[in-house]
RNA sequence: GGUCCCAUCGUCUAGCGGUUAGGACGUCAGAUUCUCAUUCUGAAAACACGGGUUCGAUUCCCGUUGGGACUGCCA
């Protein structure tokens, strides 16, 4: 133990620096709730001059999924959540930290605070059934802890029999007593003491359970603040007791609320689920081309609700400049609000210079949509001109672009292979041909508009109707940005062809 | 069933004993514009309920109701 303390000494960090960690299990994809927690971790460390780590909790070999770690790391990079895994406090895979867990377990064993248990899965199943039938709390505790007081001879006999024990906690807790646990947002929470002899080291692979790994890792990694989901609240007393047993000071805990949605079938609020909700998966936002910054701002504003106001007032530029206060992190579950995310996304995209917008859109297409990528590659300048429409006046930038993907769909009519002529619209062909006769692509905007006005007058229609005929003929849509700009970008030939197509 | 967490406009929230209960998204109306988007103006919209404590409760305490989490050799 002393060796470990020496090997992983307290960090040499300024007063008030947060040492945090995001500790996901590599069981599939990255959950939006995980991203939320990781953001809080990262932010708290960043603003305090501390350290943010990424620790992989791969202690459940059964649920492990190939590539999961890669997905997690990739997500962290894409969202700009930079972690700093200093080798000194590693390794950062729990599967590689067996020595540490075993040393601590040996210490507990020696002090009579843990014991080898030879209960099989069937034994435990039976115990559980009996407990349920009798109305007792389930679990291995008190008189149900069969192997609590095994003699050395009995243990040897089991071992000789080829049985591999789990190492269980010899719980000293008494549910009659209350234990108070400190949470940074919720304050002191009282629980009955834990009396379960929970598993510390599993028998099948010698790896620790979450509870034990958390104890050892966050102590030796010198974590100061543990940000985790509120699903850990019930085991909070256990963790507090564990730290007391070791005589270690526990980290400060921040239990975050879940990110929920209303279930469309039951109408009830529930946590975003990997199985049913695509938006629970961070990859969904990437594939659909949501700006990562917007997602982060949306999430960040949930954790630090004053952010949006500070940003609107121009006091801060991004979430990284706004101070997040642990105490203000909300404790009730927030419904995921797509509309508000859209707003953040629109605002973000509107703030981008054209060059940057084009780059982002292209990057997305290159990765997720080869057809678009190919189309853009033919003439990147064309896309730039298209996206530059209604972007010259900073006060009047169009805000209908939400994602990179939707941006392209929004302007798809600029490409002939994607242009869908509107066959429903009742065109005024006289207006169209009247315009065509006087059309000159070199006209400036006023001249162009005056021509429309006179064509309208000649045909006895309103100016707006004349413009609408043109708009629909050229784009197939009734809603578009500035018509003049569109025609400028489309070019003379396309304009003439599309109008002729309608007239005939 | 047991333990624990939570409860302000539709949504996210500000509030930390005395406020016309503030903001944002969304919604609606009006103005501007060749349509849309933008921009600007305005409107509707909340303290779950019942007891206390107090001169005074959205705020503190208790209860009810509602929602959520946990109750695994999963995290």
XYZ file of C-alpha atoms (C1' of nucleotides) in Angstrom:
579
model
C 0.000 0.000 0.000
C 2.717 2.414 0.934
C 4.366 1.632 -2.382
C 1.237 2.547 -4.249
C 0.890 5.769 -2.321
C 4.420 6.592 -3.295
C 3.980 5.596 -6.897
C 0.881 7.751 -7.294
C 1.571 10.764 -5.084
C -0.824 13.654 -4.634
C -0.689 15.876 -7.676
C 1.288 19.018 -7.650
C -1.467 21.363 -8.735
C -2.448 24.871 -7.721
C -5.051 25.325 -5.044
C -8.566 24.810 -6.349
C -7.586 22.848 -9.439
C -10.080 20.146 -10.360
C -8.915 16.696 -11.322
C -11.751 15.042 -13.199
C -12.280 12.029 -15.334
C -14.728 10.697 -17.843
C -15.008 6.976 -17.264
C -17.151 5.203 -19.826
C -17.495 1.475 -20.395
C -16.640 0.391 -23.900
C -19.987 -1.225 -24.491
C -21.030 0.245 -27.798
C -21.525 3.776 -28.822
C -21.144 7.092 -27.138
C -24.320 8.239 -25.421
C -25.385 11.880 -25.488
C -25.598 11.765 -21.686
C -21.988 10.625 -21.629
C -21.002 13.554 -23.786
C -22.826 15.823 -21.357
C -20.848 14.434 -18.429
C -17.592 14.523 -20.326
C -18.203 18.170 -21.152
C -18.740 18.994 -17.492
C -15.605 17.090 -16.533
C -13.537 18.764 -19.192
C -14.894 22.210 -18.498
C -14.380 22.019 -14.748
C -10.778 20.921 -15.208
C -10.104 23.468 -17.949
C -11.426 26.486 -16.075
C -9.630 25.608 -12.850
C -6.267 24.788 -14.373
C -6.669 21.141 -13.446
C -6.497 17.829 -15.229
C -9.139 15.961 -17.208
C -8.622 12.257 -17.824
C -10.290 9.597 -19.909
C -10.445 6.256 -18.150
C -11.801 3.178 -19.852
C -13.838 1.016 -17.519
C -13.424 -2.279 -19.293
C -14.108 -4.591 -16.404
C -17.126 -6.256 -17.922
C -15.595 -8.491 -20.527
C -18.984 -9.890 -21.505
C -20.471 -6.602 -22.578
C -17.378 -5.286 -24.234
C -17.752 -4.265 -27.860
C -14.926 -4.039 -30.363
C -14.123 -0.525 -31.550
C -16.044 1.021 -28.677
C -12.920 2.690 -27.324
C -12.127 4.084 -30.730
C -15.624 5.526 -30.972
C -15.289 7.152 -27.573
C -11.889 8.649 -28.318
C -13.028 9.818 -31.709
C -16.103 11.483 -30.241
C -13.990 13.252 -27.662
C -11.710 14.631 -30.351
C -14.486 15.726 -32.642
C -16.222 17.606 -29.885
C -12.987 19.151 -28.738
C -12.991 17.525 -25.335
C -9.301 17.246 -24.763
C -8.107 14.911 -22.059
C -4.683 14.620 -20.600
C -3.782 11.091 -19.586
C -0.477 11.625 -17.831
C 1.437 8.335 -17.853
C 2.428 8.821 -14.271
C -1.090 8.088 -13.101
C -1.916 5.431 -15.669
C -2.655 3.011 -17.071
C -6.078 4.257 -18.023
C -7.643 0.953 -18.871
C -8.990 -0.743 -15.786
C -8.143 -4.108 -17.268
C -4.507 -3.063 -16.991
C -4.724 -2.045 -13.356
C -5.236 -5.468 -11.839
C -2.140 -5.169 -9.679
C -3.514 -2.143 -7.956
C -6.880 -3.690 -7.208
C -5.297 -6.874 -5.993
C -2.940 -5.049 -3.685
C -5.772 -3.133 -2.122
C -7.868 -6.280 -1.893
C -4.985 -8.076 -0.195
C -4.759 -5.259 2.294
C -8.474 -5.531 3.019
C -8.182 -9.305 3.315
C -5.331 -8.981 5.755
C -7.315 -6.548 7.850
C -10.326 -8.821 7.935
C -12.402 -6.350 5.933
C -12.812 -8.675 2.982
C -13.106 -12.404 2.547
C -13.110 -15.040 -0.153
C -16.596 -16.204 -1.010
C -17.390 -19.428 -2.812
C -21.069 -18.874 -3.436
C -22.015 -19.961 -6.951
C -24.453 -18.249 -9.238
C -27.008 -20.933 -8.419
C -26.461 -20.502 -4.683
C -27.103 -16.831 -4.997
C -30.127 -17.289 -7.174
C -31.606 -19.520 -4.509
C -30.829 -17.049 -1.767
C -32.429 -14.284 -3.732
C -35.598 -16.259 -4.321
C -35.929 -17.096 -0.659
C -35.364 -13.513 0.287
C -38.021 -12.344 -2.098
C -40.476 -14.948 -0.862
C -39.851 -13.887 2.717
C -40.045 -10.209 1.877
C -36.447 -9.493 2.794
C -34.109 -7.236 0.933
C -32.139 -9.195 -1.618
C -28.386 -9.465 -1.485
C -25.555 -11.086 0.377
C -25.546 -9.670 3.870
C -25.635 -10.744 7.506
C -26.797 -14.306 7.920
C -27.090 -14.760 4.162
C -23.372 -14.252 3.766
C -22.595 -17.940 4.040
C -18.844 -17.727 3.680
C -18.313 -14.750 5.908
C -16.639 -16.639 8.660
C -14.965 -19.511 6.870
C -12.007 -21.020 8.695
C -8.670 -21.286 7.016
C -9.173 -25.029 6.618
C -12.536 -24.543 4.944
C -11.098 -22.012 2.558
C -8.263 -24.352 1.647
C -10.741 -27.154 1.129
C -12.725 -25.033 -1.346
C -9.568 -24.005 -3.106
C -8.362 -27.595 -3.311
C -11.705 -28.393 -4.798
C -10.781 -26.125 -7.692
C -13.220 -23.362 -6.778
C -12.264 -19.783 -7.534
C -13.611 -17.324 -4.969
C -14.863 -13.831 -5.376
C -13.446 -11.377 -2.911
C -16.277 -9.820 -0.975
C -16.405 -6.861 1.284
C -16.830 -7.782 4.942
C -19.375 -5.099 5.516
C -19.396 -3.423 8.892
C -22.409 -1.332 8.022
C -25.647 -1.428 9.943
C -28.818 -0.281 8.189
C -30.116 0.997 11.506
C -27.490 3.694 11.333
C -27.576 6.545 8.947
C -24.649 7.696 6.919
C -24.415 11.107 5.341
C -22.846 11.531 1.936
C -21.820 14.798 0.406
C -22.809 15.781 -3.093
C -21.707 19.097 -4.548
C -25.146 19.983 -5.886
C -27.550 18.150 -3.640
C -25.718 18.751 -0.404
C -25.643 16.135 2.318
C -27.755 13.071 1.613
C -28.662 10.624 4.358
C -28.909 6.879 3.722
C -29.165 3.764 5.826
C -25.675 2.297 6.072
C -24.809 -0.348 3.549
C -24.540 -3.857 4.974
C -24.158 -5.828 1.771
C -21.041 -7.853 1.295
C -20.698 -6.669 -2.236
C -18.216 -8.215 -4.638
C -14.884 -6.471 -4.835
C -13.030 -8.815 -7.152
C -14.916 -11.030 -9.571
C -14.087 -14.699 -9.743
C -14.284 -15.256 -13.465
C -11.590 -12.812 -14.522
C -10.100 -11.365 -11.354
C -11.258 -7.900 -12.356
C -12.844 -5.505 -9.898
C -16.472 -4.408 -9.815
C -17.287 -0.787 -10.475
C -17.464 0.031 -6.775
C -14.023 -1.269 -6.003
C -12.415 0.075 -9.143
C -13.859 3.502 -8.426
C -12.396 3.417 -4.926
C -8.914 2.464 -6.052
C -8.717 4.435 -9.270
C -10.088 7.709 -8.105
C -7.873 7.554 -5.073
C -4.657 6.759 -6.875
C -5.445 8.939 -9.846
C -6.017 11.651 -7.282
C -9.372 12.600 -8.712
C -10.824 15.552 -6.871
C -14.277 15.588 -8.475
C -16.287 12.657 -9.683
C -18.948 13.596 -12.212
C -21.298 10.689 -12.749
C -24.923 9.955 -13.474
C -27.512 10.005 -10.735
C -27.996 6.276 -11.177
C -25.020 6.026 -8.813
C -26.802 7.731 -5.966
C -28.049 4.473 -4.420
C -24.514 3.146 -4.063
C -23.246 6.411 -2.670
C -23.270 5.181 0.964
C -21.314 2.109 -0.050
C -18.664 4.225 -1.720
C -18.452 6.555 1.224
C -17.982 3.598 3.570
C -15.329 2.157 1.301
C -13.309 5.357 1.413
C -13.648 5.477 5.185
C -12.431 1.916 5.499
C -9.321 2.832 3.605
C -8.956 6.052 5.512
C -8.811 7.909 2.217
C -10.446 11.230 1.632
C -13.206 10.734 -0.900
C -13.489 12.974 -3.940
C -16.287 15.503 -4.220
C -19.214 14.028 -6.080
C -21.361 15.666 -8.715
C -24.295 13.461 -9.624
C -25.774 14.670 -12.890
C -29.356 14.269 -13.930
C -30.378 12.252 -16.927
C -31.229 13.673 -20.316
C -34.745 12.544 -21.059
C -37.461 12.503 -23.634
C -41.175 11.844 -23.539
C -41.868 8.304 -24.609
C -44.203 8.446 -27.570
C -46.036 5.302 -26.515
C -46.457 5.740 -22.791
C -46.405 9.525 -22.761
C -44.060 9.395 -19.806
C -40.709 10.994 -19.310
C -37.749 8.686 -19.479
C -34.037 8.634 -20.067
C -32.903 8.791 -23.685
C -32.404 5.186 -24.640
C -29.763 3.701 -26.874
C -32.177 1.180 -28.278
C -35.132 3.382 -29.112
C -33.842 6.887 -29.659
C -31.399 7.631 -32.441
C -30.627 10.966 -30.845
C -29.221 9.159 -27.818
C -26.248 8.279 -29.972
C -23.609 10.908 -30.469
C -22.802 9.372 -33.856
C -26.286 10.327 -35.002
C -25.452 14.008 -34.671
C -22.207 13.527 -36.520
C -23.784 11.574 -39.356
C -26.570 14.103 -39.726
C -24.049 16.887 -39.822
C -24.879 18.862 -36.712
C -22.163 21.356 -35.856
C -20.361 19.867 -32.876
C -20.028 23.328 -31.391
C -23.790 23.753 -31.363
C -24.341 20.422 -29.662
C -21.762 21.353 -27.078
C -23.295 24.758 -26.483
C -26.716 23.244 -26.094
C -25.427 20.726 -23.580
C -23.226 23.282 -21.886
C -26.128 25.627 -21.425
C -28.018 22.897 -19.605
C -25.135 22.481 -17.180
C -24.463 26.224 -16.866
C -27.743 27.918 -17.559
C -26.485 31.482 -17.526
C -24.396 30.818 -20.583
C -26.897 31.696 -23.288
C -27.567 35.075 -21.762
C -23.895 35.875 -21.317
C -23.270 34.890 -24.899
C -26.114 36.988 -26.238
C -24.812 39.965 -24.358
C -21.445 39.361 -25.939
C -19.730 38.756 -22.615
C -18.368 35.415 -23.754
C -17.733 33.881 -27.125
C -18.030 30.201 -26.342
C -18.917 27.850 -23.547
C -15.209 27.542 -22.769
C -15.107 31.157 -21.665
C -18.078 30.894 -19.363
C -17.547 29.785 -15.803
C -19.428 26.637 -14.918
C -20.277 26.393 -11.267
C -20.641 22.860 -9.886
C -23.353 23.943 -7.484
C -25.478 25.217 -10.337
C -25.503 22.040 -12.353
C -29.170 21.067 -12.451
C -30.376 18.058 -10.538
C -33.657 17.369 -12.250
C -33.797 15.534 -15.547
C -33.920 17.736 -18.609
C -35.994 16.917 -21.656
C -33.906 16.919 -24.784
C -35.165 19.844 -26.821
C -34.446 19.414 -30.525
C -35.926 22.815 -31.322
C -33.513 24.564 -29.040
C -30.622 22.573 -30.431
C -31.737 23.703 -33.890
C -31.631 27.262 -32.706
C -28.070 26.883 -31.420
C -27.145 25.250 -34.712
C -28.712 28.009 -36.829
C -27.011 30.686 -34.805
C -23.699 28.898 -35.047
C -23.838 28.341 -38.789
C -24.933 31.922 -39.323
C -21.845 33.083 -37.470
C -19.519 31.276 -39.871
C -17.728 33.081 -42.708
C -18.597 31.544 -46.110
C -15.199 29.929 -46.528
C -15.562 28.161 -43.208
C -19.119 27.127 -43.979
C -18.048 25.629 -47.289
C -15.220 23.792 -45.610
C -17.472 22.312 -42.954
C -20.072 21.242 -45.466
C -17.429 19.657 -47.652
C -15.802 17.867 -44.748
C -19.145 16.414 -43.852
C -19.896 15.315 -47.409
C -16.452 13.796 -47.809
C -17.102 11.584 -44.855
C -20.797 10.816 -44.991
C -22.121 11.424 -48.493
C -19.958 10.462 -51.430
C -22.430 11.652 -54.048
C -22.490 15.131 -52.619
C -18.741 15.027 -52.174
C -18.313 14.240 -55.848
C -20.765 16.911 -56.914
C -19.005 19.564 -54.863
C -15.573 18.478 -56.047
C -16.512 19.266 -59.650
C -16.847 22.948 -58.834
C -16.220 23.984 -55.255
C -16.428 27.620 -56.192
C -20.044 27.146 -57.260
C -20.988 25.919 -53.773
C -19.210 28.867 -52.281
C -21.213 31.298 -54.392
C -24.425 29.527 -53.486
C -23.723 29.600 -49.787
C -22.621 33.206 -49.984
C -26.147 34.287 -50.880
C -27.642 36.483 -48.175
C -24.456 36.390 -46.207
C -23.042 39.786 -47.082
C -24.935 41.753 -44.486
C -23.960 40.555 -41.013
C -27.286 41.751 -39.647
C -29.301 39.893 -42.226
C -27.698 36.510 -42.546
C -30.116 33.778 -43.434
C -30.700 31.432 -40.563
C -32.299 28.438 -42.159
C -29.221 26.234 -42.205
C -29.289 23.757 -39.354
C -26.951 20.932 -40.280
C -24.375 20.430 -43.009
C -26.580 17.786 -44.538
C -29.698 19.913 -44.505
C -27.743 22.872 -45.862
C -26.986 20.922 -49.003
C -30.564 19.714 -49.328
C -31.684 23.296 -48.924
C -29.697 24.428 -51.959
C -29.959 21.274 -54.033
C -31.943 22.960 -56.816
C -28.767 24.651 -57.957
C -27.676 21.355 -59.483
C -29.513 20.137 -62.546
C -29.451 16.500 -61.481
C -31.196 17.414 -58.236
C -33.492 20.118 -59.518
C -37.131 19.060 -59.337
C -39.352 21.189 -61.592
C -42.579 22.190 -59.924
C -45.425 20.735 -61.959
C -48.178 21.726 -59.558
C -47.664 25.425 -59.837
C -49.894 27.273 -62.273
C -47.422 29.312 -64.220
C -48.267 32.498 -66.024
C -46.409 31.710 -69.218
C -46.910 35.172 -70.635
C -45.059 36.643 -67.684
C -42.314 34.088 -68.024
C -41.747 34.663 -71.710
C -42.103 38.393 -71.238
C -39.284 38.272 -68.735
C -37.228 35.983 -70.895
C -37.379 38.437 -73.773
C -35.862 41.242 -71.769
C -33.564 39.142 -69.586
C -29.953 40.174 -69.454
C -27.697 38.492 -66.926
C -25.561 41.608 -66.756
C -28.364 43.724 -65.330
C -27.829 45.131 -61.888
C -30.427 44.481 -59.265
C -32.455 47.627 -59.894
C -32.631 47.141 -63.633
C -33.555 43.514 -63.096
C -36.349 44.463 -60.728
C -37.645 47.182 -63.008
C -37.978 44.630 -65.778
C -40.048 42.433 -63.528
C -42.218 45.382 -62.633
C -42.904 46.197 -66.252
C -43.586 42.580 -67.212
C -46.030 42.425 -64.333
C -47.728 45.598 -65.506
C -47.976 44.375 -69.076
C -49.714 41.216 -67.938
C -51.828 42.801 -65.284
C -50.364 40.851 -62.358
C -48.791 41.981 -59.136
C -45.032 42.402 -58.942
C -44.908 39.705 -56.318
C -46.743 37.254 -58.534
C -44.385 37.888 -61.399
C -41.408 37.267 -59.134
C -43.052 34.153 -57.779
C -43.487 32.729 -61.282
C -39.819 33.200 -61.870
C -38.896 31.777 -58.515
C -40.874 28.599 -58.961
C -39.727 28.143 -62.529
C -36.092 28.439 -61.526
C -36.039 26.612 -58.220
C -39.195 24.545 -58.096
C -39.910 26.137 -54.739
C -42.099 28.914 -53.447
C -39.677 29.794 -50.671
C -36.141 30.763 -51.469
C -33.629 33.430 -50.608
C -33.143 36.516 -52.737
C -34.112 35.738 -56.341
C -31.675 38.109 -57.977
C -28.733 36.520 -56.161
C -29.940 33.080 -57.110
C -30.064 34.013 -60.775
C -26.629 35.557 -60.604
C -25.192 32.386 -59.135
C -27.082 30.029 -61.430
C -25.816 31.820 -64.493
C -27.466 32.836 -67.709
C -27.763 29.423 -69.368
C -29.409 27.684 -66.478
C -31.878 30.513 -66.067
C -32.858 30.567 -69.713
C -33.093 26.794 -69.956
C -35.272 26.391 -66.918
C -37.661 29.104 -68.017
C -37.862 27.728 -71.528
C -38.567 24.300 -70.126
C -41.652 25.649 -68.410
C -42.908 27.677 -71.312
C -42.850 24.739 -73.661
C -42.278 -3.641 -1.608
C -37.721 -1.017 0.255
C -34.023 3.030 -0.240
C -32.800 7.514 -2.488
C -33.332 11.766 -5.914
C -36.443 15.479 -8.152
C -40.879 19.186 -8.722
C -41.280 27.554 -11.441
C -44.522 29.195 -18.394
C -45.260 23.662 -23.581
C -39.465 23.089 -22.993
C -34.575 24.646 -20.529
C -34.150 27.697 -16.529
C -33.276 32.690 -13.000
C -34.932 33.233 -8.118
C -31.846 31.647 -2.538
C -38.656 35.320 2.998
C -41.241 41.021 0.749
C -40.199 40.786 -7.183
C -45.370 43.837 -11.799
C -42.002 35.964 -10.606
C -36.908 37.563 -15.040
C -34.547 35.315 -19.518
C -34.068 31.783 -23.635
C -36.310 28.168 -27.215
C -41.002 27.329 -29.117
C -46.029 29.394 -30.202
C -49.213 33.540 -31.819
C -49.968 38.702 -33.771
C -48.046 43.107 -36.245
C -44.140 45.829 -39.121
C -40.184 45.297 -42.995
C -39.102 42.236 -47.618
C -40.234 39.839 -54.530
C -41.584 34.603 -51.300
C -38.942 32.311 -47.266
C -35.429 33.230 -43.750
C -33.609 37.487 -41.212
C -34.468 41.951 -38.394
C -37.776 44.871 -35.235
C -42.413 45.401 -31.986
C -45.803 43.118 -29.134
C -48.836 39.021 -26.877
C -50.344 34.552 -24.528
C -47.884 31.266 -21.122
C -45.542 28.906 -14.688
C -44.472 28.713 -8.741
C -48.324 20.437 -8.392
C -51.573 20.079 -3.851
C -52.463 20.358 1.581
C -50.744 21.667 6.225
C -47.443 24.321 9.235
C -43.221 28.271 10.709
C -43.501 33.639 9.959
C -46.047 40.172 10.127
C -45.245 37.920 5.214
C -44.011 32.243 1.676
C -42.318 30.300 -5.130
C -38.415 30.430 -1.435
C -37.866 27.105 5.163
C -40.236 22.357 7.567
C -43.769 18.158 7.239
C -47.185 15.382 4.466
C -49.772 14.089 -0.232
C -49.488 13.497 -5.323
C -46.629 13.016 -9.606
C -42.036 11.786 -12.180
C -37.229 9.340 -11.952
C -33.125 6.077 -10.274
C -31.463 1.768 -7.756
C -32.529 -2.983 -5.618
C -26.571 -8.107 -10.549
C -19.740 -11.674 -9.984
C -23.364 -4.447 -15.392
C -21.463 -0.151 -15.243
